[in-house]
mmCIF file of C-alpha atoms in Angstrom:
data_model
loop_
_atom_site.group_PDB
_atom_site.id
_atom_site.type_symbol
_atom_site.label_atom_id
_atom_site.label_comp_id
_atom_site.label_asym_id
_atom_site.label_seq_id
_atom_site.Cartn_x
_atom_site.Cartn_y
_atom_site.Cartn_z
ATOM 1 C CA MET F 36 21.368 360.487 285.936
ATOM 2 C CA GLU F 37 23.951 361.117 283.268
ATOM 3 C CA ASN F 38 22.815 360.753 279.669
ATOM 4 C CA LYS F 39 25.545 358.823 277.851
ATOM 5 C CA ARG F 40 26.094 359.450 274.163
ATOM 6 C CA SER F 41 27.413 356.970 271.665
ATOM 7 C CA ASP F 42 30.807 357.677 270.181
ATOM 8 C CA CYS F 43 29.891 356.339 266.731
ATOM 9 C CA GLU F 44 27.379 356.696 263.919
ATOM 10 C CA ALA F 45 24.736 354.102 263.124
ATOM 11 C CA THR F 46 25.606 351.656 260.375
ATOM 12 C CA ASN F 47 21.905 350.978 259.766
ATOM 13 C CA LEU F 48 20.033 354.087 260.894
ATOM 14 C CA GLU F 49 16.703 352.693 259.649
ATOM 15 C CA ILE F 50 17.030 349.722 262.000
ATOM 16 C CA VAL F 51 18.047 351.957 264.906
ATOM 17 C CA GLU F 52 15.058 354.234 264.321
ATOM 18 C CA LYS F 53 12.728 351.218 264.037
ATOM 19 C CA VAL F 54 13.957 349.624 267.288
ATOM 20 C CA LYS F 55 14.345 352.805 269.367
ATOM 21 C CA PRO F 56 10.625 353.408 270.097
ATOM 22 C CA ASN F 57 10.244 349.800 271.283
ATOM 23 C CA MET F 58 12.984 350.049 273.899
ATOM 24 C CA PRO F 59 11.675 350.064 277.490
ATOM 25 C CA GLU F 60 12.322 353.109 279.643
ATOM 26 C CA MET F 61 15.562 352.995 281.635
ATOM 27 C CA ASN F 62 13.719 352.693 284.957
ATOM 28 C CA MET F 63 12.022 349.547 283.685
ATOM 29 C CA LEU F 64 15.357 348.138 282.547
ATOM 30 C CA TYR F 65 16.859 348.823 285.992
ATOM 31 C CA ASP F 66 13.920 346.997 287.594
ATOM 32 C CA LEU F 67 14.416 344.091 285.204
ATOM 33 C CA SER F 68 18.105 343.984 286.063
ATOM 34 C CA ASP F 69 17.250 343.923 289.782
ATOM 35 C CA PHE F 70 14.810 341.085 289.135
ATOM 36 C CA PHE F 71 17.543 338.995 287.524
ATOM 37 C CA LYS F 72 19.915 339.796 290.394
ATOM 38 C CA VAL F 73 17.366 338.322 292.803
ATOM 39 C CA MET F 74 16.898 335.310 290.535
ATOM 40 C CA GLY F 75 20.678 334.956 290.177
ATOM 41 C CA ASP F 76 21.193 333.203 293.508
ATOM 42 C CA SER F 77 21.172 329.392 293.576
ATOM 43 C CA THR F 78 19.620 329.240 297.060
ATOM 44 C CA ARG F 79 16.742 331.450 295.996
ATOM 45 C CA ILE F 80 16.267 329.346 292.853
ATOM 46 C CA GLN F 81 16.062 326.226 295.045
ATOM 47 C CA LEU F 82 13.456 327.896 297.235
ATOM 48 C CA LEU F 83 11.417 328.982 294.223
ATOM 49 C CA TRP F 84 11.638 325.507 292.735
ATOM 50 C CA ALA F 85 10.449 323.912 295.971
ATOM 51 C CA LEU F 86 7.585 326.393 296.220
ATOM 52 C CA GLU F 87 6.636 325.605 292.643
ATOM 53 C CA GLU F 88 5.895 322.085 293.860
ATOM 54 C CA SER F 89 4.043 322.994 297.063
ATOM 55 C CA ASP F 90 3.360 325.735 299.570
ATOM 56 C CA MET F 91 5.814 325.218 302.430
ATOM 57 C CA CYS F 92 6.770 326.657 305.809
ATOM 58 C CA VAL F 93 10.284 327.757 306.803
ATOM 59 C CA ASN F 94 10.961 324.590 308.825
ATOM 60 C CA ASP F 95 10.102 322.294 305.920
ATOM 61 C CA LEU F 96 12.120 324.384 303.466
ATOM 62 C CA ALA F 97 15.114 324.353 305.841
ATOM 63 C CA VAL F 98 14.980 320.552 306.118
ATOM 64 C CA LEU F 99 14.463 320.092 302.367
ATOM 65 C CA LEU F 100 17.422 322.307 301.456
ATOM 66 C CA ASN F 101 19.614 321.353 304.440
ATOM 67 C CA MET F 102 19.813 324.963 305.595
ATOM 68 C CA THR F 103 19.232 326.860 308.817
ATOM 69 C CA LYS F 104 15.827 328.411 309.462
ATOM 70 C CA SER F 105 17.563 331.789 309.687
ATOM 71 C CA ALA F 106 19.150 331.420 306.241
ATOM 72 C CA VAL F 107 15.862 330.298 304.693
ATOM 73 C CA SER F 108 13.971 333.168 306.329
ATOM 74 C CA HIS F 109 16.512 335.672 305.045
ATOM 75 C CA GLN F 110 16.214 334.425 301.463
ATOM 76 C CA LEU F 111 12.421 334.287 301.661
ATOM 77 C CA LYS F 112 12.421 337.912 302.773
ATOM 78 C CA VAL F 113 14.432 338.836 299.662
ATOM 79 C CA LEU F 114 12.023 336.872 297.467
ATOM 80 C CA LYS F 115 9.001 338.429 299.158
ATOM 81 C CA THR F 116 10.414 341.946 298.745
ATOM 82 C CA ALA F 117 10.901 341.171 295.041
ATOM 83 C CA LYS F 118 7.252 340.015 294.916
ATOM 84 C CA LEU F 119 8.228 336.516 293.824
ATOM 85 C CA VAL F 120 6.696 334.778 296.847
ATOM 86 C CA ARG F 121 3.840 335.520 299.223
ATOM 87 C CA SER F 122 3.097 334.280 302.706
ATOM 88 C CA GLU F 123 -0.007 333.208 304.568
ATOM 89 C CA LYS F 124 -0.294 332.399 308.242
ATOM 90 C CA ASN F 125 -1.963 329.064 308.997
ATOM 91 C CA GLY F 126 -2.136 328.362 312.714
ATOM 92 C CA LYS F 127 1.346 328.734 314.201
ATOM 93 C CA ASN F 128 3.105 328.435 310.860
ATOM 94 C CA VAL F 129 3.594 330.808 307.955
ATOM 95 C CA TYR F 130 3.361 329.121 304.580
ATOM 96 C CA TYR F 131 5.093 330.500 301.517
ATOM 97 C CA SER F 132 4.018 330.103 297.918
ATOM 98 C CA LEU F 133 4.943 331.497 294.542
ATOM 99 C CA ASN F 134 3.359 334.905 294.076
ATOM 100 C CA ASP F 135 1.787 334.040 290.718
ATOM 101 C CA HIS F 136 2.009 331.740 287.707
ATOM 102 C CA HIS F 137 4.553 334.033 286.011
ATOM 103 C CA VAL F 138 7.270 332.948 288.445
ATOM 104 C CA LYS F 139 6.682 329.298 287.544
ATOM 105 C CA MET F 140 6.737 330.125 283.823
ATOM 106 C CA ILE F 141 10.028 332.006 284.179
ATOM 107 C CA LEU F 142 11.647 329.068 285.991
ATOM 108 C CA GLU F 143 10.370 326.570 283.436
ATOM 109 C CA LYS F 144 11.473 328.663 280.457
ATOM 110 C CA ALA F 145 14.914 329.231 281.967
ATOM 111 C CA LEU F 146 15.363 325.497 282.578
ATOM 112 C CA GLU F 147 14.152 324.756 279.044
ATOM 113 C CA HIS F 148 16.714 327.237 277.708
ATOM 114 C CA ILE F 149 19.690 325.758 279.576
ATOM 115 C CA ASN F 150 18.683 322.222 278.557
ATOM 116 C CA GLU F 151 18.819 323.072 274.832
#
């Protein structure tokens, strides 16, 4: 990976030096960016919001969101790969739920932010 250099000098070097050690490593920032890419799809947000309310199977999610089972399954796979949802087989059906309370908190904080 190429190390880019700034083409200017710091106006407030003390601030730069104070902030620099607190910056996450680039790999972490790339992962964070990928996380927001996954969260940046309105269909996936709808799925997450529904799963915040209740664990649901693909059929129920498809009916709720007026989508095909195939489309719902595809988006759930993306969410599962990103570790935002988990699945559990119950009889013939697989039920999906939010992976942990952090996902719910992120959705709630984001909604709070846009409603300000």
